[in-house]
Short mmCIF file of C-alpha atoms in Angstrom, two decimals:
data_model
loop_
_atom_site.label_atom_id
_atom_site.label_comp_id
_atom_site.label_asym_id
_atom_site.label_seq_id
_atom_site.Cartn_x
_atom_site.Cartn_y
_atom_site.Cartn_z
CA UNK A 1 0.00 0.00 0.00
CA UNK A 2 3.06 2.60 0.65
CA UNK A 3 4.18 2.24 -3.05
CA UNK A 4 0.37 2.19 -4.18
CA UNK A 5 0.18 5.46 -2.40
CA UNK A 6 3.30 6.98 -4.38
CA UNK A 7 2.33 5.93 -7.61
CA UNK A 8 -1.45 6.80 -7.84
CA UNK A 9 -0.22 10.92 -8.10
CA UNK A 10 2.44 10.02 -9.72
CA UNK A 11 0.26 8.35 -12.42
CA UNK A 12 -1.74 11.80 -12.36
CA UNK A 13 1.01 14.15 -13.01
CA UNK A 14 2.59 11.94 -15.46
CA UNK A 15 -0.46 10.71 -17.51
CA UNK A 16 0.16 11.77 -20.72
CA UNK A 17 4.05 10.90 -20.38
CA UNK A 18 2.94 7.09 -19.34
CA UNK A 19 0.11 6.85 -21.96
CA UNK A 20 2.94 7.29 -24.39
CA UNK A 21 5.56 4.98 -22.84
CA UNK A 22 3.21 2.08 -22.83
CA UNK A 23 1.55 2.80 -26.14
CA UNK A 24 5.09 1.81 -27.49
CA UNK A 25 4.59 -1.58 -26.56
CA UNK A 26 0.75 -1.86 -26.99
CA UNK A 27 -0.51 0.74 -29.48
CA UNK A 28 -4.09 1.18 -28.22
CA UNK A 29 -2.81 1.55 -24.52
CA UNK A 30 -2.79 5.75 -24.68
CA UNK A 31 -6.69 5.77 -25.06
CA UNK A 32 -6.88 2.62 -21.93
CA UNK A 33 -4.52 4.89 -19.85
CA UNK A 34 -6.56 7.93 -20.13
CA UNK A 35 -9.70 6.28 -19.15
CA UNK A 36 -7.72 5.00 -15.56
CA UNK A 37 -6.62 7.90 -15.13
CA UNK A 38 -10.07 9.88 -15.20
CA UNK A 39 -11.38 6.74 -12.85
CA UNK A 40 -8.09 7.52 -10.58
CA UNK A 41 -9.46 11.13 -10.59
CA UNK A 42 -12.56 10.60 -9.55
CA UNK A 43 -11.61 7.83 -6.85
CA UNK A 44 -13.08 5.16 -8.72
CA UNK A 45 -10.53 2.96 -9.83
CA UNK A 46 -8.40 4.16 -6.37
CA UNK A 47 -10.43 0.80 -4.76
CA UNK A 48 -9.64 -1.68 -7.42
CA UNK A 49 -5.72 -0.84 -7.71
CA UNK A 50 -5.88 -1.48 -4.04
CA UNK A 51 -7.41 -4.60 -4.64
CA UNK A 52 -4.47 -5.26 -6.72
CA UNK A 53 -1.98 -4.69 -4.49
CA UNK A 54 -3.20 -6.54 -1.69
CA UNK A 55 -3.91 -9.55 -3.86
CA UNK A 56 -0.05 -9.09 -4.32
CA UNK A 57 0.95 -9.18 -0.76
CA UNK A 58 -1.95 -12.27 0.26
CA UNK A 59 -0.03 -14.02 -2.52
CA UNK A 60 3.11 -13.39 -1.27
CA UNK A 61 2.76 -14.25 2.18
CA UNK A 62 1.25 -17.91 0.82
CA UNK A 63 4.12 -18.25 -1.86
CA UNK A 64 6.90 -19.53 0.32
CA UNK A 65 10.15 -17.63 -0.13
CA UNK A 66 8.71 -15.64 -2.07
CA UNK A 67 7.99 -12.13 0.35
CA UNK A 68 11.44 -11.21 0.25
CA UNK A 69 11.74 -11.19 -3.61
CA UNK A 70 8.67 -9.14 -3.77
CA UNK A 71 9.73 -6.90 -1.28
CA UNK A 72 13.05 -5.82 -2.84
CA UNK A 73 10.92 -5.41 -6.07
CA UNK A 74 8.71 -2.69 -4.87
CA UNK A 75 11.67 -0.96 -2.87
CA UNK A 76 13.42 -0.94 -6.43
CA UNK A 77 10.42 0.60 -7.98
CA UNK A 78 10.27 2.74 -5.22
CA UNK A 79 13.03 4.24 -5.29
CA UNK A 80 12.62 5.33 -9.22
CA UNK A 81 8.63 7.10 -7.83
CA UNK A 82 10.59 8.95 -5.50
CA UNK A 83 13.10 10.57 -8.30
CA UNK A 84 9.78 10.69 -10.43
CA UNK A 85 8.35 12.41 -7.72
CA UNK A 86 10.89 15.61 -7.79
CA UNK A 87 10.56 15.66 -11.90
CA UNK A 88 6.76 16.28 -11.71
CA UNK A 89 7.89 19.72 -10.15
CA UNK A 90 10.05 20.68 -13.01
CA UNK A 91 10.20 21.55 -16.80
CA UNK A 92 11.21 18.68 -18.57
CA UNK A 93 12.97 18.48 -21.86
CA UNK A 94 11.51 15.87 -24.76
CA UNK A 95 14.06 13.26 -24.18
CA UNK A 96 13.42 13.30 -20.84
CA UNK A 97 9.43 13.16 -20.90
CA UNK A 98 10.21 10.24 -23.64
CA UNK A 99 12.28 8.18 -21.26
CA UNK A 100 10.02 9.09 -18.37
CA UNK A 101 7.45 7.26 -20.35
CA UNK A 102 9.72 4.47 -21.00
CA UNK A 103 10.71 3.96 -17.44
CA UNK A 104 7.06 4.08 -16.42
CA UNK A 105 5.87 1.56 -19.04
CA UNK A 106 8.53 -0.87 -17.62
CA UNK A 107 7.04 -0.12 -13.81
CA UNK A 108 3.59 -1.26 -14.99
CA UNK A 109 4.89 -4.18 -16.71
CA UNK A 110 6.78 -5.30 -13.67
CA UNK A 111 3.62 -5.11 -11.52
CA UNK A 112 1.86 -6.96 -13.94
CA UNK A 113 4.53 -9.41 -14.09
CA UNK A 114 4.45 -9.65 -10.18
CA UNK A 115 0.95 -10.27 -9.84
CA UNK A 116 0.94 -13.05 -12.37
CA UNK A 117 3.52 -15.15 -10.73
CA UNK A 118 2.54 -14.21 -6.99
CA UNK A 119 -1.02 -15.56 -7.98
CA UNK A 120 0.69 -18.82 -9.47
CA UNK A 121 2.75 -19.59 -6.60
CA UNK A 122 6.19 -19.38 -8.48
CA UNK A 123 7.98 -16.23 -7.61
CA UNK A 124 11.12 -17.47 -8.02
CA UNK A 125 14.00 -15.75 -9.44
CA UNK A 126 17.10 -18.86 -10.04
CA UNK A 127 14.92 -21.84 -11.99
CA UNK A 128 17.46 -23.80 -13.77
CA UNK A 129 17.73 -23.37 -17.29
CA UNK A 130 16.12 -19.89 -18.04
CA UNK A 131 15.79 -16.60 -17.32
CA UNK A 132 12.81 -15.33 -15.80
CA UNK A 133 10.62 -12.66 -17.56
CA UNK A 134 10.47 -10.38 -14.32
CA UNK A 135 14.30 -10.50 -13.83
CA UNK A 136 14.40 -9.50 -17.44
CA UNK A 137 12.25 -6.43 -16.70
CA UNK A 138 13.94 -5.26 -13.73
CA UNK A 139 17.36 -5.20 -15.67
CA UNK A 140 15.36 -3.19 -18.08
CA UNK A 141 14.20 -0.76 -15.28
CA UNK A 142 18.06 -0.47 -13.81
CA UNK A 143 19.45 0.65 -17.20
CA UNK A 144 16.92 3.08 -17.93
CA UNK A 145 16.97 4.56 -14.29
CA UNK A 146 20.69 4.53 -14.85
CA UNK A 147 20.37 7.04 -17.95
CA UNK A 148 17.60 8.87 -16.50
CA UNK A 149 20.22 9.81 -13.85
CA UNK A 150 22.61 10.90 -16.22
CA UNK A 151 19.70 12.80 -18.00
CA UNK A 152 18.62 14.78 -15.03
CA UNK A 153 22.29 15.47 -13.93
CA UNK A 154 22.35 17.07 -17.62
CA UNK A 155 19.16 18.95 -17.09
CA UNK A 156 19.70 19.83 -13.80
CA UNK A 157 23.29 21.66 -15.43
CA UNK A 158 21.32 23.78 -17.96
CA UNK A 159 18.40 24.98 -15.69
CA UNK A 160 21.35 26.43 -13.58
CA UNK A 161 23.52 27.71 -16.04
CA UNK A 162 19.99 29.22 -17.40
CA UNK A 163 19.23 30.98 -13.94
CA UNK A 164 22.68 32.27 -13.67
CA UNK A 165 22.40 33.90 -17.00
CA UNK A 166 19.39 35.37 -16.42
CA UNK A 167 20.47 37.20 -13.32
CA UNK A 168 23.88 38.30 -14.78
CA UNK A 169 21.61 40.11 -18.12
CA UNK A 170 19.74 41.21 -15.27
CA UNK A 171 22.27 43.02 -13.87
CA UNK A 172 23.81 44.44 -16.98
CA UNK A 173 20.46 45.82 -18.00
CA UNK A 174 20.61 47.73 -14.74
CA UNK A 175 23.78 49.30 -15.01
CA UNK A 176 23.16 49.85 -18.94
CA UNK A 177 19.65 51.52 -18.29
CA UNK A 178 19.41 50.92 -21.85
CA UNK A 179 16.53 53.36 -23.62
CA UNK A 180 13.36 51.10 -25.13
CA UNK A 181 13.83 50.71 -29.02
CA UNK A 182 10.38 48.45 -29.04
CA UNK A 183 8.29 51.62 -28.35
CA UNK A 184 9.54 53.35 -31.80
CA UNK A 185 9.31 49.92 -33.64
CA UNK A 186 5.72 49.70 -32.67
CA UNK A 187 4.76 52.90 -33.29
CA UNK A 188 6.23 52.36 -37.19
CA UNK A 189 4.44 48.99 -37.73
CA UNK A 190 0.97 51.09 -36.42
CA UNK A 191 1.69 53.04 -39.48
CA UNK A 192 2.61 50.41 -41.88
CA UNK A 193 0.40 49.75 -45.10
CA UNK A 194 -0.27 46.13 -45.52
CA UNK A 195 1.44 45.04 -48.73
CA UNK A 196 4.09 48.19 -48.90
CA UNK A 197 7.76 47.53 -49.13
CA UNK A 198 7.37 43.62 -49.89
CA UNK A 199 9.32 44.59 -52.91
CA UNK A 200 12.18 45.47 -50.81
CA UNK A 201 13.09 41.54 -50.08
CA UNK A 202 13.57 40.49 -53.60
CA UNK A 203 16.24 43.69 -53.93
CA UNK A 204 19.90 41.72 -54.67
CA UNK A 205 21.46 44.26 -52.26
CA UNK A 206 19.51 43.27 -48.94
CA UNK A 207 19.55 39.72 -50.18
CA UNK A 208 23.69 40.34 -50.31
CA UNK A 209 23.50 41.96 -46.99
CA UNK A 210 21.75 38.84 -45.31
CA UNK A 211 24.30 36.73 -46.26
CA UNK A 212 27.82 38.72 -45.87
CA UNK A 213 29.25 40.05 -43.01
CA UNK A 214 28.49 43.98 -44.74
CA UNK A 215 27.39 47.60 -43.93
CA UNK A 216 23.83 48.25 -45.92
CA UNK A 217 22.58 51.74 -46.24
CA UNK A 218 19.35 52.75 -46.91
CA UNK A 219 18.86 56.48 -47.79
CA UNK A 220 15.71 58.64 -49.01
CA UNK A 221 14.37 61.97 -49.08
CA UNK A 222 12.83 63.12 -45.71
CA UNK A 223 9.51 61.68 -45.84
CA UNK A 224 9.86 58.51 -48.06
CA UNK A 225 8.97 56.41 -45.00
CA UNK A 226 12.38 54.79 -43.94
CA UNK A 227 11.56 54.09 -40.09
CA UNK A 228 8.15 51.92 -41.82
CA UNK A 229 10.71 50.25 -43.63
CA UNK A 230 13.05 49.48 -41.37
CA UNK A 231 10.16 48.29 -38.80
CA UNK A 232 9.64 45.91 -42.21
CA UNK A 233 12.91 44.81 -42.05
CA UNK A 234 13.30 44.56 -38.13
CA UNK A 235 9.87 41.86 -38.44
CA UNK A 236 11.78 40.29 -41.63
CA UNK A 237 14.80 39.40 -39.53
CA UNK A 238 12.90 38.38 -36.72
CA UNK A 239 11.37 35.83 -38.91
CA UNK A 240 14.54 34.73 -39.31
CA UNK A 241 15.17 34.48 -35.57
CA UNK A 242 12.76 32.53 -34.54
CA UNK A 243 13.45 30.07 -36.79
CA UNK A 244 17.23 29.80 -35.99
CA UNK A 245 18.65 31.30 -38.53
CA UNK A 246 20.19 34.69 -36.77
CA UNK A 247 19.63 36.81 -33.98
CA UNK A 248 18.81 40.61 -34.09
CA UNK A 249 19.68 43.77 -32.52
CA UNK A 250 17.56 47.30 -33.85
CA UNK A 251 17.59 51.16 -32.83
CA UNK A 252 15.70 54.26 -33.49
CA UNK A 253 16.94 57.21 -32.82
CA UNK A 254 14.85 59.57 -32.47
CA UNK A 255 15.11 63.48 -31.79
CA UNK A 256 12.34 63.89 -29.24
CA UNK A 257 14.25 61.08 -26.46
CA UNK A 258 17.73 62.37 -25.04
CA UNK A 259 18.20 58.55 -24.34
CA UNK A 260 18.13 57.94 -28.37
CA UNK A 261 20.37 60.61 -29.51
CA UNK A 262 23.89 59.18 -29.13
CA UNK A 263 26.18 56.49 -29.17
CA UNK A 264 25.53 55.46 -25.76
CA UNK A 265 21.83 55.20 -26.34
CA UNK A 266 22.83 52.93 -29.34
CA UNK A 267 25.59 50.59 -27.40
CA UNK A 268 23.56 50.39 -24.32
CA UNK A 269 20.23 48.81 -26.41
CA UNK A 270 22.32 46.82 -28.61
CA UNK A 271 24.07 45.30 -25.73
CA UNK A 272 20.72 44.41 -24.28
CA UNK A 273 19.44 42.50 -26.74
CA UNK A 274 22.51 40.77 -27.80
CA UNK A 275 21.94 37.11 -27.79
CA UNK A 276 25.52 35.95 -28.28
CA UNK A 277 26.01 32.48 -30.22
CA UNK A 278 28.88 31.57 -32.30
CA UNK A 279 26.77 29.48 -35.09
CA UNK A 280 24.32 32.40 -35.62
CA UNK A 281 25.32 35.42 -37.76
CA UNK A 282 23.98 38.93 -35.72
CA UNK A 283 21.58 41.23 -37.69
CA UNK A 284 22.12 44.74 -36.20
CA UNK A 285 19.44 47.40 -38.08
CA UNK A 286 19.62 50.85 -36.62
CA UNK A 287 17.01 53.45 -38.08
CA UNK A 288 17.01 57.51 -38.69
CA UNK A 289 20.62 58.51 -38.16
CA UNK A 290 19.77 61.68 -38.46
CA UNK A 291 17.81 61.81 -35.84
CA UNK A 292 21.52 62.16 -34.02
CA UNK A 293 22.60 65.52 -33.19
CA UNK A 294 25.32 66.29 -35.88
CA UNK A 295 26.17 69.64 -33.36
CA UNK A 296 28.98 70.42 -32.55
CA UNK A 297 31.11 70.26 -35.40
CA UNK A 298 33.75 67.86 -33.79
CA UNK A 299 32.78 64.77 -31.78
CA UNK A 300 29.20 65.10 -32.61
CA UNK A 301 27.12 62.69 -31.57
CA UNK A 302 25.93 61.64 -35.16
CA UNK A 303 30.36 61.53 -35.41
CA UNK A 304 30.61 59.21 -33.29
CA UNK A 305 28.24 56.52 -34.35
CA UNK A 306 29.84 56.62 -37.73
CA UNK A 307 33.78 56.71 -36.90
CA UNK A 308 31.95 53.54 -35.22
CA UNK A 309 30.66 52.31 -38.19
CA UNK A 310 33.90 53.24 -40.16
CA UNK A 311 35.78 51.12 -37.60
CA UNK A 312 34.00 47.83 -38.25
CA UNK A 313 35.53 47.49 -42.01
CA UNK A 314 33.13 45.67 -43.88
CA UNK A 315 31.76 46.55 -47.38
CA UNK A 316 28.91 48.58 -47.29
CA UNK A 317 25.85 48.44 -49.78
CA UNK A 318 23.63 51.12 -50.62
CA UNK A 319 20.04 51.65 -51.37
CA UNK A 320 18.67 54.80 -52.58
CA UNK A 321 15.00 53.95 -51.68
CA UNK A 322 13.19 57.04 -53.19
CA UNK A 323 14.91 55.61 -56.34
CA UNK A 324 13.34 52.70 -56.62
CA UNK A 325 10.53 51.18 -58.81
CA UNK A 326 8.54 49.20 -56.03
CA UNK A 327 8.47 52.62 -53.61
CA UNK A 328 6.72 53.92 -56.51
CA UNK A 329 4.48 51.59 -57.15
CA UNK A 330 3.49 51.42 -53.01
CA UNK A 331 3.15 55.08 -53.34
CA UNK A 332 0.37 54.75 -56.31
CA UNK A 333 -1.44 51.51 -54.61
CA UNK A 334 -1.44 54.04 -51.26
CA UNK A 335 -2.87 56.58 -53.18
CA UNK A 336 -5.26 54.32 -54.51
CA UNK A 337 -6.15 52.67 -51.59
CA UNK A 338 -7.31 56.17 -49.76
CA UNK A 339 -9.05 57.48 -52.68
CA UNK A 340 -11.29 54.31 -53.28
CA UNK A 341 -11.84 53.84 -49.33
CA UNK A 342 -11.89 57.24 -47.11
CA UNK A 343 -14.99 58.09 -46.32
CA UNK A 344 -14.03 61.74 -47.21
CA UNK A 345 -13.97 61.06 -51.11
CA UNK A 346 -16.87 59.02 -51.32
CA UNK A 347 -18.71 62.11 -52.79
CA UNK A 348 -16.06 62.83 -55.50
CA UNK A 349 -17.05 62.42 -59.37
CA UNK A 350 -14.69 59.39 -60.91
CA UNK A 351 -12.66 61.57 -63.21
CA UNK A 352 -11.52 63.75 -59.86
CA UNK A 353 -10.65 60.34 -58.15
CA UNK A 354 -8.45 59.60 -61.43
CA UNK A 355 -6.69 62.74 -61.47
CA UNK A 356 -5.86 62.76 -57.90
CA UNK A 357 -3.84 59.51 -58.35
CA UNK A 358 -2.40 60.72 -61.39
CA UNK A 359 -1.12 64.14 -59.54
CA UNK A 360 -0.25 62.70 -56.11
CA UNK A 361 1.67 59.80 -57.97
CA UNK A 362 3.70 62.17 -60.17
CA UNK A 363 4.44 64.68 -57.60
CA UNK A 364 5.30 62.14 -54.80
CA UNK A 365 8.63 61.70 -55.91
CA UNK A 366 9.36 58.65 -53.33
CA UNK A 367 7.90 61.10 -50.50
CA UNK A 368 4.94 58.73 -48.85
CA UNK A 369 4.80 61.81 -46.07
CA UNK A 370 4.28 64.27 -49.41
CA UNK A 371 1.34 62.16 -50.06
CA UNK A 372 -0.10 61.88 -46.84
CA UNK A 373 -0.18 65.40 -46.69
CA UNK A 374 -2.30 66.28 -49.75
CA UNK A 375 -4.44 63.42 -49.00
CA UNK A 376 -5.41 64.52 -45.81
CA UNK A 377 -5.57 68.42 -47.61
CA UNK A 378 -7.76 66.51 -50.22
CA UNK A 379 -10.45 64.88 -47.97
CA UNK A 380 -11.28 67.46 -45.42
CA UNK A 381 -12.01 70.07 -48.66
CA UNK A 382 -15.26 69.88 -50.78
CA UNK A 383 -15.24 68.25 -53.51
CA UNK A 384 -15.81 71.41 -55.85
CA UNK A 385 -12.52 72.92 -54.90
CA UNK A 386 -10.21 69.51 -55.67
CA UNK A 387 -8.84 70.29 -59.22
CA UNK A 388 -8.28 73.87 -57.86
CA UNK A 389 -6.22 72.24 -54.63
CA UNK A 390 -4.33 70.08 -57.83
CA UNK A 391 -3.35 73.22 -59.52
CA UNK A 392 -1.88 74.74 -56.94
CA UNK A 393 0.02 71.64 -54.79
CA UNK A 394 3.72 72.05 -53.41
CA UNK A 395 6.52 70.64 -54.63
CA UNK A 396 8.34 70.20 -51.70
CA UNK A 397 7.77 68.73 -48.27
CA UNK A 398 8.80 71.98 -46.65
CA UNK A 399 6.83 74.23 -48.87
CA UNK A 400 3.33 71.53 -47.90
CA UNK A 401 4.79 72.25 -44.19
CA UNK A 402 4.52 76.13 -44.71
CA UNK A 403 1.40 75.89 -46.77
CA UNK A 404 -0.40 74.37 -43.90
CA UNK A 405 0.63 76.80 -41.63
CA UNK A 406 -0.37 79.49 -43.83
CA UNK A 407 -4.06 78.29 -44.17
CA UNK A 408 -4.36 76.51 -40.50
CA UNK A 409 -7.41 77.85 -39.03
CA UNK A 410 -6.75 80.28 -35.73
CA UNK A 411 -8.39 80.41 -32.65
CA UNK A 412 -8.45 83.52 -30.79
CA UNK A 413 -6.22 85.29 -32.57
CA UNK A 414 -3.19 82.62 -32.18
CA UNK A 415 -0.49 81.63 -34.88
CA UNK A 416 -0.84 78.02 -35.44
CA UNK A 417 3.53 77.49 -35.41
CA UNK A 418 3.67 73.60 -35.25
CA UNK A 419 4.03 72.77 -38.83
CA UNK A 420 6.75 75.11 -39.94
CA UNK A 421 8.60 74.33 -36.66
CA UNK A 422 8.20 70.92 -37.30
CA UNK A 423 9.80 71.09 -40.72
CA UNK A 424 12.97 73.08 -39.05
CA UNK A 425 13.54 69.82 -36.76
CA UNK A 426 12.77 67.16 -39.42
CA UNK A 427 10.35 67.37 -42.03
CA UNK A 428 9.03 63.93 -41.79
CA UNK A 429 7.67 64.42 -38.36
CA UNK A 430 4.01 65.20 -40.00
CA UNK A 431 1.49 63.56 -38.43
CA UNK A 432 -2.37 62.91 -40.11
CA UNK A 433 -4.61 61.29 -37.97
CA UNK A 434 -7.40 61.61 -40.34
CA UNK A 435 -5.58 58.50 -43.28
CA UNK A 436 -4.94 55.27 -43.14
CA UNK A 437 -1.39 54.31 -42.19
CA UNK A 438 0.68 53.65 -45.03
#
């Protein structure tokens, strides 16, 4: 009864991992297991194992020699719930859930075993001339427990090698105080257009990139939406990640957090998410470099990042993105998009629909923020005064900036200053909240 009393929970925690161990042997066995072990949960099936096991012992005591055999049996067996016992409170790896099935399979074969002799009469291990199927078993049992042991040793290893790795990163991070990259990456992919810059994975340069140790630069006009692309290529790489095939490291910078505007901003984050491993190569992606103070005119902070990146030696690559055919093309399916789906244009006559993709997509000139501008011009106005709004667009970024100063409605006699400023700092920093994101 003191082994039935370790093994019933033991069968509870372990059910699945035992279902599996004996369905090696006996293929419909998983499906039988589950059934005990819902009988076992509901203390139905408690009474007849008991039954079991004292039908065990009567036997014993009337097969004579044999209560010392059967003793040293369920001591053996045991011994093994006991170490069982401690794994149910741990994470366990596949191998070891597969040889914890194993192991448990040969248990309930030994009982089984036990309780067929004992009821026979002839528990007896040395018979001349063979070797007897129980014996067999328990060998079985010994070897297994044997590399179980070696298994958990193993385990054991890792799960504190694991713990003291996590508190060592722990402690870095805390003396780093590293500034939070994952706040700017988020705030990109909220503006992201489904289905803009897939074209950017076939390009041969970023393809080259991923597979050389190599510097790959990515310049546009202010505007052209490099931060959504890199947030594209941040969630490419990850991809990559987490299915072996590299870690990754990213940065904004970005002109409105003192943490993100020098090198120490940069090293500190990097550092942080590091994941060192030798048979991985490290993706690092760092976004809006001029978003770093280039002031003062020596050892400015923008400087310093690339003497940096002028240390590492590798080739570099280059992209001009407002250059390229599939920008344009996500510009014009943008454009698109808004026209056929705000609910500001649903009143405009087809032919002005036309001509405001035809004008947007010619004057974008790889500037999605140029766009987004006009657009959002476009669908607050009525629709009488569009081809007059066409006539008369800007051809720059800074000039849309100052236009919508100019015609910004006042309140109380106050100067609406926000836009123009804004175009002083960095002319991309327009914000719509009125589109879609792109």
């Amino acid at each position: 009864m003191k082994c039935l009393n370790t093994i019933v929970p033991i069968l509870l925690v372990f059910s699945g991992t035992v279902s599996d161990g004996v369905s090696l042997t006996f293929s419909p066995a998983k499906v039988i297991f589950s059934g005990i072990c819902i009988l076992l949960q509901v203390n139905v099936f408690l009474d007849h194992l008991s039954c079991v096991f004292v039908t065990v012992y009567q036997a014993a005591k009337d097969a004579a020699g044999s209560h010392d055999v059967l003793s040293e049996i369920f001591e053996r067996i045991q011994a093994f719930l006991t170490r069982v016992k401690i794994c149910s409170g741990i994470e366990l790896t596949k191998e070891m859930t597969e040889m914890l099935g194993k192991i448990m399979a040969e248990v309930l074969c030994i009982l089984t075993l036990s309780t067929k002799e004992i009821k026979q009469g002839i528990l007896i291990f040395a018979q001349a001339g063979r070797k007897r199927e129980i014996e067999s078993a328990l060998q079985r049992l010994d070897k297994l427990t044997q590399e179980e042991t070696r298994m958990t040793v193993a385990s054991t290893l890792q799960a504190v090698d694991k713990i003291n790795r996590s508190q060592s990163r722990s402690e870095l991070r805390n003396w780093l105080f590293p500034p939070d990259p994952s706040i700017n990456h988020r705030i990109s992919r909220s503006r992201h257009h489904e289905g803009t810059a897939t074209w950017f994975f076939d390009n041969t340069s970023f393809n080259e990139w991923k597979s050389s140790h190599s510097l790959l630069w990515i310049n546009g006009k202010p505007g052209s939406g490099k931060s959504i692309l890199c947030s594209s290529i941040v969630e490419n790489i990850k991809d990559m990640s987490n299915d072996g095939l590299g870690s990754i490291c990213y940065f904004y910078f970005d002109y409105k957090d003192t943490s993100k505007r020098d090198i120490h901003g940069l090293l500190s984050s990097l550092l942080d998410m590091l994941n060192l491993d030798e048979r991985l190569p490290v993706y690092i992606i760092i976004d809006a470099l001029d978003e770093c103070p280039n002031t003062p005119p020596t050892s400015s902070p923008r400087g310093k990042v690339l003497d940096l990146l002028e240390d590492l030696s590798l080739p570099s690559l280059h992209i001009p993105l407002h250059d390229q055919g599939g920008q344009r093309d996500d510009i014009i399916n943008y454009v698109d998009f808004v026209v056929h789906s705000h609910k500001g244009t649903q009143k405009w006559r087809s032919e002005d629909k036309d001509l405001v993709i035809q004008r947007l997509s010619e004057g974008a000139n790889g500037m999605f923020r140029w766009v987004v501008c006009q657009l959002d011009r476009l669908c607050q106005s009525f629709p009488s005064r569009i081809r007059k709004i066409l006539d008369d667009l800007p051809m720059t970024l800074d000039e849309t900036y100052i236009q919508s100063y100019k015609t910004s409605p006042r309140k109380n006699g106050s100067t609406p200053i926000v836009f123009y400023n804004a175009s002083l700092c960095r002319s991309a920093h327009y914000e719509s909240k009125n589109l879609p994101k792109f």
